[in-house]
Amino acid sequence: MAQQDGNSETEFDLIARLFAPLSDSPHGLNLTDDVGLVPDTDGRSCITSDMIVAGVHFLADDPADQIAQKLVRVNISDLAAKGAQPVGCLLSAAFNQQRDISWLEAFANGLAEDMSAFGLVLIGGDTVRTPGPDTFSLTAIGRLGEGGMVTRAGAMAGDGLYVTGTIGDAGLGLRILRGELGAVALGTRTRLEGRYRLPQPRADFGRKLSGFASASLDVSDGLIADAGHLADASGLAARIDFDRVPLSSSATRVVKKDRSLHLSLLGAGDDYEILFAAPADAAEAIAEASGDTETPVTRIGDLAPGKAGEVSVVDGQGMALDVPKMGYRHF
Amino acid sequence: MAQQDGNSETEFDLIARLFAPLSDSPHGLNLTDDVGLVPDTDGRSCITSDMIVAGVHFLADDPADQIAQKLVRVNISDLAAKGAQPVGCLLSAAFNQQRDISWLEAFANGLAEDMSAFGLVLIGGDTVRTPGPDTFSLTAIGRLGEGGMVTRAGAMAGDGLYVTGTIGDAGLGLRILRGELGAVALGTRTRLEGRYRLPQPRADFGRKLSGFASASLDVSDGLIADAGHLADASGLAARIDFDRVPLSSSATRVVKKDRSLHLSLLGAGDDYEILFAAPADAAEAIAEASGDTETPVTRIGDLAPGKAGEVSVVDGQGMALDVPKMGYRHF
């Protein structure tokens, strides 16, 4: 962050003023150096990066603070789904050259809010200007529990497949924002758009995962795609009971008359729930973690021998369903 | 890296094929997961990120492999100047949507070459497409020696100011590439352009820094700007003897008839040499490190009480010189 490529001294000062307070720690060194220190985690650090581009992963006229928060949260979600607790992050930000001071301030405020909420400290990064769309990359460092990292690859045949929260809200929110869904009641619209704009990563539940999950990842590409990733890495096939996939009451209202729309939610991205596999004897531990963290958890299917990575969706009678693509994969 | 936003399955496969081999380690997990493991460094990890944008920090038609190598090297340079040895990195890459497979392959090849040369392993990242200029952020993790991190802030009044290698080659190379310098002999042009396109970070010398340096950073913004950063963080003023600033024979040839051009080299960026402060009794250790790593080191001035961050450049008679800006600061 200390190196402000291509910026005038004034802008250097501005950015220092905005971001240095987020880095007030022995690790961030107030961004006064080119390099920060990784918080000590007894050799159990893990790390992830996510990159988002205006017009691709968020809408250019989304509120700046929510863009920053989404950036933090997609990374928190990755860490949570691996059983890690976030400790520090680095921000690489290419701000479009038209973004003015108030926009940068709002961005920094959103960042500050979520870093505080999720217990992160800023330990470095880089800030540049771009003639193109705003492009941000956040690198987040997590501390793993004693059980180590929950990978995608540990599921066994017979394990149940579970998901936190509800599926499809973010995808519906995006379609509403794009005007693709016709009239939707105001309260419903607000809730669904909010889930698209501002994910709620399952940080608390994630910390408990290593106690019972055999494999896990967050639902970012869509339920079916991500179930496929987990199954593929574990060398198994996945079966999802369509009727068990949990929907919010808002989503239920929107899809109730449209079976095809309902089915499409399984292909929609951006939910940032946790999808995990666990053996039968883990049921009690799952219920306890769910209760302790007030996180709804639903068993939606299971893992079985079969073609690695294949995902089938079946109805209440066990008949295979054909799930249409959402149209836009991971906007 | 595992999450391939907005890409078709084919492109996902392609990128997996290109980048997964760089991640063949217990830490990178072959990029099969959303999160990688930080190599154990006995609690002495440091970390840095640098971001580069086509048309801002490199030329869009620079060779793809050299762009990747420059990205790696600017980060290696940051770590080296802090006394750290690189161990792992994460790549966030937004490739312009027009870049074809052969371009991506060349980029991956350049990355592979330098990661091997500098002993880095890829432990994660993210790959997306952008309608805008290619934008890359690399996060590099380093292992600090027992002496800990050499910051910008430790210089004391009376310390000498030293620089590795030569100053100004990259700035001249960029001006030649832009056609701003008139006729330059082919061999000279090739050498200077090469220093702009492909920095040679002082990785070996950097590892020795904590043995003698009181403060250090790499020269990326320009000698005067970076001397100012070091002096400012240390609460001192810096004085640079103009006649001692080391020039390559190529640079000497180009500037010999142009005093103003010669002076401007002190404001040119992208040299990626190490600028450091050290006390008088460190001379022997510096000479030894210089010899062991075959790295030229020159004492170019000193630190003194005064206005923090002020940099004066003086000639052989001690007269202050006025150094013009290079025109383009850190293209």
XYZ file of C-alpha atoms in Angstrom:
662
model
C 0.000 0.000 0.000
C 2.931 2.277 0.649
C 3.753 2.471 -3.024
C 1.203 4.665 -4.764
C 1.875 4.100 -8.410
C 1.068 6.923 -10.734
C -0.671 9.025 -8.128
C 0.124 12.568 -7.199
C 1.394 13.335 -3.739
C -2.029 14.648 -2.826
C -3.713 11.417 -3.719
C -1.005 9.485 -1.877
C -1.838 11.487 1.227
C -5.543 10.984 0.716
C -5.268 7.249 0.441
C -2.940 7.094 3.408
C -5.532 8.992 5.398
C -8.302 6.642 4.309
C -6.632 3.279 4.703
C -3.864 3.684 7.283
C -6.296 3.670 10.242
C -7.427 0.172 9.178
C -3.870 -0.954 9.598
C -3.157 0.279 13.091
C -1.467 -2.860 14.413
C 1.998 -4.392 14.812
C 1.294 -6.324 11.595
C 0.008 -3.612 9.302
C 2.564 -1.035 10.459
C -0.013 1.629 9.526
C 0.875 0.872 5.901
C 4.110 2.829 6.332
C 6.144 0.074 4.695
C 5.991 -2.008 1.520
C 5.571 -5.217 3.455
C 3.393 -6.257 6.376
C 3.807 -9.016 8.936
C 1.643 -12.127 8.922
C -0.033 -12.600 12.305
C 1.405 -15.626 14.096
C -0.909 -18.625 13.882
C 1.324 -21.403 15.202
C 2.035 -22.503 11.667
C -1.654 -22.926 10.894
C -2.211 -20.069 8.472
C -4.263 -20.434 5.346
C -4.800 -17.805 2.690
C -7.177 -16.952 -0.136
C -7.672 -14.258 -2.780
C -10.779 -13.157 -4.622
C -10.933 -10.605 -7.378
C -13.987 -8.575 -8.420
C -14.451 -6.330 -11.435
C -17.081 -3.607 -11.938
C -19.655 -4.695 -14.483
C -18.650 -8.335 -14.070
C -18.942 -9.202 -10.373
C -20.764 -6.143 -9.143
C -22.691 -3.286 -10.694
C -20.628 -0.145 -11.231
C -23.318 1.959 -9.567
C -23.633 -0.275 -6.507
C -22.963 1.751 -3.349
C -19.194 1.983 -2.773
C -19.375 0.837 0.825
C -21.288 -2.291 -0.162
C -18.761 -3.109 -2.895
C -16.002 -3.034 -0.291
C -18.081 -5.143 2.062
C -18.867 -7.679 -0.644
C -15.148 -7.928 -1.376
C -14.386 -8.655 2.267
C -17.258 -11.065 2.643
C -16.561 -13.293 -0.351
C -13.129 -13.897 1.142
C -14.471 -14.404 4.662
C -16.851 -16.926 3.160
C -13.988 -18.872 1.581
C -12.144 -18.992 4.895
C -15.272 -19.938 6.856
C -15.975 -22.869 4.545
C -12.477 -24.199 5.295
C -12.903 -23.936 9.059
C -10.625 -20.911 9.384
C -10.969 -17.720 11.395
C -10.005 -14.552 9.511
C -7.073 -12.614 10.981
C -5.663 -10.231 8.378
C -5.981 -9.059 4.805
C -4.281 -7.155 1.991
C -6.226 -4.957 -0.410
C -5.176 -4.393 -4.017
C -7.430 -1.723 -5.441
C -7.487 -0.288 -8.957
C -9.954 2.579 -8.701
C -11.362 3.945 -11.927
C -9.826 7.357 -12.469
C -13.263 9.019 -12.372
C -13.970 7.883 -8.815
C -13.850 10.951 -6.597
C -12.837 11.394 -2.995
C -16.286 10.825 -1.577
C -16.531 7.510 -3.430
C -13.144 6.409 -2.072
C -14.189 7.466 1.407
C -17.387 5.452 1.200
C -15.366 2.463 -0.013
C -12.942 2.819 2.895
C -15.823 3.148 5.339
C -17.394 -0.077 4.110
C -14.045 -1.772 4.408
C -13.554 -0.482 7.938
C -16.987 -1.592 9.029
C -16.571 -5.166 7.863
C -12.999 -5.542 8.978
C -14.143 -4.590 12.430
C -17.200 -6.849 12.262
C -15.169 -9.871 11.189
C -12.042 -9.230 13.256
C -9.641 -8.511 10.397
C -6.703 -6.138 10.304
C -5.341 -4.586 7.102
C -1.687 -5.589 6.768
C -0.876 -4.290 3.310
C -1.838 -3.956 -0.303
C -1.531 -1.578 -3.206
C -3.653 1.232 -4.588
C -3.591 2.341 -8.206
C -5.753 4.200 -10.709
C -7.147 2.540 -13.818
C -8.789 3.888 -16.969
C -10.883 0.694 -16.926
C -13.498 -0.699 -14.562
C -12.768 -0.690 -10.829
C -10.933 -3.900 -10.035
C -10.312 -5.146 -6.523
C -8.460 -8.109 -5.117
C -8.525 -8.951 -1.451
C -6.166 -11.503 0.046
C -7.343 -12.822 3.401
C -5.341 -14.830 5.903
C -7.064 -17.240 8.268
C -6.102 -19.178 11.345
C -7.045 -22.854 11.165
C -8.281 -24.800 14.150
C -6.404 -27.809 15.483
C -8.295 -30.047 13.073
C -6.577 -28.318 10.149
C -8.247 -27.315 6.925
C -11.517 -28.812 5.723
C -10.821 -29.420 2.038
C -13.199 -30.256 -0.805
C -11.747 -33.712 -1.093
C -12.554 -35.577 2.123
C -16.152 -36.753 1.567
C -16.875 -40.499 1.776
C -19.604 -42.501 0.079
C -22.676 -42.411 2.302
C -21.923 -38.980 3.760
C -24.839 -36.608 3.917
C -24.741 -33.353 1.964
C -25.731 -30.295 3.999
C -26.184 -26.611 3.336
C -26.511 -23.621 5.660
C -29.214 -20.975 5.305
C -31.198 -20.704 2.100
C -30.383 -21.025 -1.591
C -31.242 -18.772 -4.535
C -31.908 -15.431 -2.862
C -28.872 -13.709 -4.355
C -29.635 -14.980 -7.840
C -33.191 -13.701 -7.606
C -31.927 -10.394 -6.224
C -29.666 -9.939 -9.228
C -32.484 -10.736 -11.641
C -34.723 -8.204 -9.906
C -31.976 -5.564 -10.091
C -31.783 -6.254 -13.802
C -35.516 -5.937 -14.216
C -35.901 -9.513 -15.384
C -38.592 -10.646 -12.987
C -41.498 -8.222 -13.384
C -43.345 -6.887 -10.350
C -42.076 -8.009 -6.954
C -43.385 -6.633 -3.640
C -41.107 -3.995 -2.128
C -40.153 -5.882 1.045
C -39.372 -9.049 -0.891
C -37.362 -7.117 -3.432
C -35.338 -5.355 -0.762
C -34.473 -8.600 1.005
C -33.450 -10.413 -2.175
C -31.431 -7.524 -3.615
C -29.732 -7.169 -0.262
C -28.603 -10.784 -0.332
C -27.068 -10.225 -3.749
C -25.314 -7.025 -2.784
C -24.201 -7.966 0.686
C -23.479 -11.631 1.372
C -23.698 -12.860 4.970
C -20.804 -15.280 5.252
C -21.211 -18.063 7.808
C -18.142 -17.106 9.818
C -19.331 -18.449 13.185
C -20.591 -21.747 11.861
C -17.435 -22.152 9.760
C -15.268 -22.196 12.859
C -17.065 -25.355 14.024
C -16.800 -27.203 10.696
C -13.641 -29.146 11.366
C -15.462 -30.895 14.210
C -17.796 -32.801 11.915
C -17.397 -32.009 8.186
C -15.540 -34.402 5.899
C -15.487 -31.881 3.027
C -16.737 -28.355 2.512
C -16.810 -25.247 0.326
C -18.883 -22.109 0.035
C -21.728 -21.781 -2.464
C -20.492 -19.084 -4.828
C -20.825 -20.583 -8.304
C -24.254 -22.095 -7.582
C -25.483 -25.080 -5.585
C -25.148 -27.619 -8.374
C -21.787 -26.363 -9.609
C -20.359 -26.286 -6.104
C -21.804 -29.673 -5.180
C -20.066 -30.874 -8.328
C -16.746 -29.382 -7.179
C -16.990 -31.093 -3.803
C -18.056 -34.408 -5.330
C -15.371 -34.226 -7.993
C -12.579 -33.551 -5.522
C -13.862 -36.406 -3.347
C -14.145 -38.817 -6.288
C -17.877 -39.317 -5.759
C -21.239 -38.438 -7.251
C -23.733 -36.176 -5.468
C -27.508 -36.513 -5.263
C -29.659 -33.542 -4.269
C -33.302 -33.894 -3.188
C -34.944 -30.935 -4.871
C -37.743 -30.686 -2.318
C -35.246 -30.383 0.533
C -33.302 -27.442 -0.871
C -34.119 -24.657 1.603
C -35.684 -21.454 0.238
C -36.295 -18.234 2.101
C -39.879 -17.086 2.445
C -39.043 -14.249 0.031
C -37.726 -16.655 -2.588
C -40.687 -18.970 -2.042
C -43.073 -16.106 -2.788
C -41.256 -15.211 -6.004
C -40.974 -18.720 -7.430
C -44.252 -20.217 -6.232
C -45.957 -20.035 -9.594
C -42.953 -20.811 -11.716
C -41.461 -24.302 -11.511
C -38.724 -23.480 -14.011
C -37.661 -20.419 -12.010
C -37.656 -22.534 -8.849
C -35.428 -25.134 -10.490
C -33.095 -22.449 -11.832
C -32.215 -21.350 -8.285
C -30.014 -24.427 -7.984
C -27.832 -22.954 -10.720
C -27.679 -19.410 -9.367
C -24.530 -18.138 -7.695
C -23.538 -15.706 -4.967
C -25.348 -17.295 -2.017
C -22.183 -17.648 0.088
C -23.698 -20.360 2.213
C -21.598 -23.348 3.299
C -22.105 -26.679 1.543
C -20.558 -29.588 3.394
C -20.451 -33.343 3.652
C -20.581 -35.211 6.935
C -20.945 -38.829 8.064
C -24.152 -40.114 9.625
C -22.752 -40.072 13.153
C -22.087 -36.343 12.910
C -25.768 -35.427 13.132
C -25.611 -34.460 16.789
C -22.498 -32.298 16.396
C -24.068 -30.556 13.404
C -27.229 -29.834 15.340
C -25.203 -28.455 18.215
C -23.111 -26.187 15.973
C -26.270 -25.043 14.222
C -27.894 -24.166 17.528
C -24.814 -22.525 19.057
C -24.333 -20.223 16.092
C -28.007 -19.768 15.212
C -27.294 -21.067 11.727
C -30.002 -23.060 9.960
C -28.590 -26.263 8.473
C -30.463 -28.584 6.094
C -29.535 -31.997 4.817
C -30.249 -31.798 1.094
C -28.808 -35.040 -0.227
C -25.842 -37.344 -0.079
C -22.624 -38.528 -1.677
C -22.423 -41.899 -3.352
C -20.119 -43.948 -5.547
C -20.494 -42.956 -9.179
C -18.986 -40.761 -11.828
C -16.799 -38.259 -9.972
C -18.362 -34.816 -9.895
C -21.724 -35.834 -11.335
C -24.670 -34.163 -9.626
C -28.208 -35.431 -9.959
C -31.275 -33.602 -8.710
C -34.285 -35.754 -7.879
C -37.872 -35.024 -6.899
C -39.866 -36.563 -4.051
C -40.448 -39.692 -6.100
C -36.749 -40.085 -6.882
C -37.232 -38.962 -10.499
C -34.319 -37.042 -12.040
C -35.018 -33.368 -12.791
C -33.442 -31.274 -15.490
C -32.175 -28.020 -13.975
C -31.927 -25.066 -16.344
C -28.986 -22.672 -16.164
C -29.735 -19.357 -14.484
C -28.855 -17.519 -17.672
C -26.076 -15.467 -16.126
C -23.494 -17.487 -14.346
C -21.925 -15.556 -11.526
C -22.422 -12.013 -12.787
C -7.970 -19.778 -8.132
C -10.476 -22.548 -7.846
C -13.363 -20.207 -8.382
C -13.461 -19.161 -12.017
C -15.973 -16.359 -12.080
C -17.848 -15.827 -15.258
C -15.841 -18.313 -17.263
C -17.131 -21.229 -19.245
C -16.156 -24.710 -18.198
C -13.729 -24.844 -21.094
C -11.873 -21.788 -19.902
C -11.921 -23.149 -16.358
C -10.197 -26.272 -17.634
C -7.723 -24.231 -19.628
C -6.711 -22.107 -16.697
C -6.483 -25.125 -14.449
C -4.150 -26.688 -16.985
C -2.003 -23.561 -17.154
C -1.695 -22.662 -13.504
C -2.196 -25.862 -11.504
C 1.318 -27.177 -12.258
C 2.752 -24.054 -10.572
C 0.935 -25.082 -7.446
C 2.118 -28.657 -7.096
C 2.886 -28.583 -3.371
C 1.277 -29.343 -0.014
C 0.529 -25.598 0.243
C -0.977 -24.853 -3.131
C -3.006 -28.075 -3.247
C -2.765 -27.867 -7.054
C -5.312 -25.048 -6.825
C -8.034 -27.617 -6.228
C -9.438 -25.666 -3.304
C -10.509 -22.087 -2.589
C -7.848 -21.645 0.058
C -4.137 -22.470 0.219
C -1.853 -23.071 3.170
C 0.802 -20.563 4.198
C 4.213 -22.251 4.363
C 5.429 -22.499 7.945
C 8.034 -19.867 8.737
C 8.301 -20.199 12.499
C 6.063 -17.203 12.928
C 8.336 -15.019 10.799
C 6.183 -14.517 7.733
C 5.850 -11.205 5.998
C 3.625 -10.405 3.048
C 3.245 -7.857 0.272
C 0.987 -7.137 -2.702
C 1.626 -5.193 -5.867
C -0.904 -4.431 -8.560
C -0.153 -3.620 -12.195
C -2.521 -2.382 -14.905
C -1.994 -2.494 -18.678
C -1.335 0.978 -20.033
C -0.446 2.250 -16.570
C 2.347 0.039 -15.209
C 3.234 -1.872 -18.344
C 2.574 -1.526 -22.044
C -0.369 -3.579 -23.284
C 1.745 -4.964 -26.108
C 4.667 -5.968 -23.896
C 5.368 -9.695 -24.252
C 3.004 -11.659 -21.982
C 5.754 -13.694 -20.342
C 7.648 -10.538 -19.415
C 4.525 -8.972 -17.914
C 4.154 -12.001 -15.645
C 7.827 -11.870 -14.760
C 7.669 -8.154 -13.980
C 4.718 -8.850 -11.701
C 6.666 -11.499 -9.809
C 9.805 -9.408 -9.646
C 8.325 -6.200 -8.270
C 7.054 -8.272 -5.355
C 10.328 -10.178 -4.948
C 12.023 -6.788 -4.859
C 9.776 -5.599 -2.033
C 10.544 -8.722 -0.005
C 14.283 -8.537 -0.732
C 14.457 -4.952 0.482
C 12.973 -6.083 3.808
C 15.456 -8.901 4.255
C 12.936 -11.643 3.446
C 13.226 -14.750 1.313
C 10.225 -15.396 -0.951
C 8.353 -18.642 -0.263
C 4.883 -18.478 -1.828
C 2.499 -16.305 -3.764
C -1.112 -15.840 -4.846
C -2.046 -14.487 -8.271
C -5.190 -12.465 -8.919
C -5.488 -12.005 -12.657
C -8.126 -10.098 -14.610
C -7.307 -10.927 -18.226
C -8.815 -8.713 -20.884
C -11.483 -10.694 -22.671
C -9.621 -10.396 -25.990
C -6.530 -12.215 -24.731
C -6.411 -15.597 -26.418
C -5.091 -18.935 -25.260
C -1.602 -18.412 -26.601
C -1.335 -15.130 -24.694
C -2.456 -16.820 -21.471
C 0.004 -19.635 -22.073
C 2.870 -17.204 -22.553
C 1.837 -15.420 -19.353
C 1.776 -18.717 -17.443
C 5.160 -19.668 -18.871
C 6.710 -16.412 -17.682
C 5.188 -16.956 -14.273
C 6.507 -20.507 -14.115
C 9.993 -19.457 -15.115
C 10.316 -16.793 -12.451
C 8.641 -18.775 -9.714
C 11.200 -21.466 -10.296
C 14.078 -18.973 -10.493
C 13.117 -17.278 -7.227
C 11.960 -20.357 -5.302
C 8.272 -19.457 -5.063
C 5.259 -21.767 -5.092
C 1.780 -20.693 -6.191
C -0.604 -21.252 -3.300
C -3.765 -19.632 -4.609
C -5.415 -16.725 -6.330
C -8.286 -15.944 -8.620
C -8.698 -15.654 -12.378
C -11.370 -13.546 -14.054
C -12.064 -11.853 -17.385
C -12.378 -8.083 -17.717
C -13.658 -5.823 -20.485
C -10.976 -3.354 -19.344
C -7.179 -3.417 -19.312
C -5.418 -6.518 -17.986
C -5.034 -6.058 -14.244
C -2.861 -8.267 -12.092
C -2.191 -8.410 -8.386
C 0.408 -10.686 -6.906
C 0.633 -11.310 -3.186
C 3.992 -12.704 -2.094
C 4.861 -14.250 1.248
C 8.401 -14.092 2.583
C 10.321 -15.729 5.389
C 12.231 -13.255 7.530
C 15.657 -13.994 8.967
C 16.278 -14.074 12.696
C 16.970 -10.361 12.657
C 13.343 -9.716 11.684
C 12.150 -7.201 9.148
C 14.275 -4.267 7.987
C 11.783 -1.397 7.977
C 12.016 2.071 6.474
C 12.123 3.629 9.875
C 15.348 2.515 11.587
C 17.957 4.876 10.145
C 19.987 7.019 12.574
C 21.625 10.384 12.009
C 25.097 9.786 10.606
C 24.178 6.559 8.827
C 25.437 6.226 5.277
C 22.950 5.907 2.418
C 23.742 3.085 -0.006
C 22.275 1.757 -3.213
C 22.805 -1.494 -5.116
C 23.500 -1.644 -8.851
C 22.840 1.363 -11.046
C 20.153 4.024 -11.194
C 18.122 5.345 -14.101
C 18.356 2.535 -16.648
C 14.675 1.607 -16.455
C 13.569 5.223 -16.787
C 15.724 5.669 -19.874
C 14.434 2.366 -21.270
C 10.863 3.560 -20.946
C 11.663 6.867 -22.647
C 13.344 5.012 -25.495
C 10.316 2.721 -25.861
C 8.197 5.836 -26.119
C 10.446 7.354 -28.748
C 11.323 10.324 -26.553
C 15.105 10.107 -26.771
C 16.002 10.192 -30.452
C 18.622 7.834 -31.879
C 20.207 5.409 -29.424
C 22.636 2.637 -30.463
C 20.975 -0.777 -30.708
C 22.948 -2.524 -27.950
C 22.394 0.359 -25.544
C 18.715 0.502 -26.379
C 18.264 -3.232 -25.848
C 19.944 -3.128 -22.442
C 17.980 -0.116 -21.201
C 14.609 -1.340 -22.501
C 15.341 -4.701 -20.922
C 15.846 -3.099 -17.531
C 12.480 -1.391 -17.847
C 10.643 -4.510 -18.953
C 12.331 -7.027 -16.719
C 13.602 -5.836 -13.355
C 16.394 -7.814 -11.687
C 15.432 -7.789 -8.025
C 18.294 -8.079 -5.565
C 17.036 -11.252 -3.911
C 20.427 -12.643 -2.816
C 21.733 -9.379 -1.413
C 18.398 -8.749 0.304
C 18.762 -11.864 2.401
C 21.912 -10.368 3.972
C 20.395 -6.950 4.722
C 19.314 -7.579 8.299
C 22.991 -8.106 9.185
C 23.931 -4.473 8.649
C 21.089 -2.234 7.387
C 19.287 0.111 9.782
C 16.559 0.893 7.216
C 15.807 -0.156 3.664
C 13.374 -0.153 0.756
C 13.480 -0.861 -2.942
C 13.812 1.900 -5.523
C 10.516 1.768 -7.377
C 9.203 5.341 -7.286
C 12.604 6.871 -8.066
C 15.792 7.428 -6.089
C 14.816 10.783 -4.636
C 11.243 9.795 -3.833
C 12.335 6.575 -2.168
C 15.177 8.248 -0.274
C 12.482 10.634 0.932
C 10.313 7.735 2.111
C 13.185 6.203 4.063
C 14.228 9.535 5.549
C 10.672 10.470 6.408
C 9.958 7.189 8.193
C 13.227 7.564 10.103
C 12.547 11.198 11.046
C 15.679 12.447 9.266
C 16.805 14.357 6.170
C 18.792 12.684 3.389
C 21.665 14.097 1.384
C 22.688 12.537 -1.931
C 26.021 13.245 -3.637
C 25.038 13.548 -7.272
C 28.460 12.495 -8.564
C 28.325 9.257 -6.582
C 25.024 8.021 -7.952
C 26.060 4.947 -9.974
C 25.130 4.833 -13.658
C 25.487 1.906 -16.024
C 27.782 2.360 -18.998
C 24.668 2.352 -21.202
C 23.054 5.143 -19.216
C 26.324 7.063 -19.124
C 26.475 6.985 -22.916
C 22.914 8.258 -23.257
C 23.147 11.120 -20.776
C 26.727 12.261 -21.362
C 25.817 15.325 -23.377
C 22.703 16.214 -21.446
C 23.082 17.399 -17.850
C 19.358 17.835 -17.402
C 18.683 14.284 -18.572
C 21.382 13.022 -16.217
C 19.804 14.844 -13.297
C 16.368 13.552 -14.220
C 17.496 9.944 -13.659
C 17.267 10.561 -9.916
C 13.542 11.039 -10.353
C 12.915 8.045 -12.618
C 11.250 4.927 -11.249
C 11.312 1.181 -11.823
C 14.956 0.466 -11.020
C 14.144 -2.099 -8.315
C 17.511 -1.678 -6.680
C 17.823 -1.675 -2.884
C 18.349 1.636 -1.109
C 19.475 1.238 2.480
C 20.972 3.051 5.428
C 23.747 1.624 7.566
C 26.046 2.846 10.333
C 29.728 3.554 9.717
C 30.885 0.342 11.381
C 28.872 -1.742 8.915
C 31.230 -1.053 6.023
C 32.985 -4.395 6.265
C 29.758 -6.417 6.440
C 28.392 -4.521 3.462
C 31.531 -5.195 1.446
C 31.335 -8.875 2.331
C 27.650 -9.163 1.367
C 28.380 -7.296 -1.837
C 31.190 -9.686 -2.701
C 29.348 -12.864 -1.689
C 26.335 -12.031 -3.841
C 28.203 -10.263 -6.648
C 26.076 -7.193 -6.071
C 27.645 -3.771 -6.635
C 26.950 -1.428 -3.724
C 27.696 2.299 -3.686
C 27.544 4.783 -0.855
C 25.711 7.746 -2.340
C 25.111 9.986 0.670
C 23.965 10.021 4.251
C 21.186 10.675 6.738
C 21.287 13.696 9.010
C 19.100 15.606 11.432
C 16.791 17.984 9.585
C 13.316 18.240 8.214
C 11.979 14.662 8.117
C 11.839 13.326 4.586
C 13.693 16.204 2.956
C 16.154 15.087 0.283
C 18.919 17.339 -0.988
C 21.138 16.519 -3.953
C 24.559 18.175 -3.958
C 27.415 18.349 -6.459
C 31.108 17.760 -5.807
C 31.436 21.232 -4.305
C 28.517 20.681 -1.946
C 26.228 22.974 -3.949
C 22.546 22.028 -4.012
C 21.202 20.863 -7.365
C 17.677 21.198 -8.647
C 16.512 17.844 -9.955
C 13.812 17.958 -12.614
C 10.959 15.467 -12.588
C 11.246 12.681 -15.143
C 8.020 13.822 -16.744
C 6.304 10.508 -16.192
C 6.289 9.306 -12.663
C 6.167 5.548 -12.491
C 4.423 4.784 -15.768
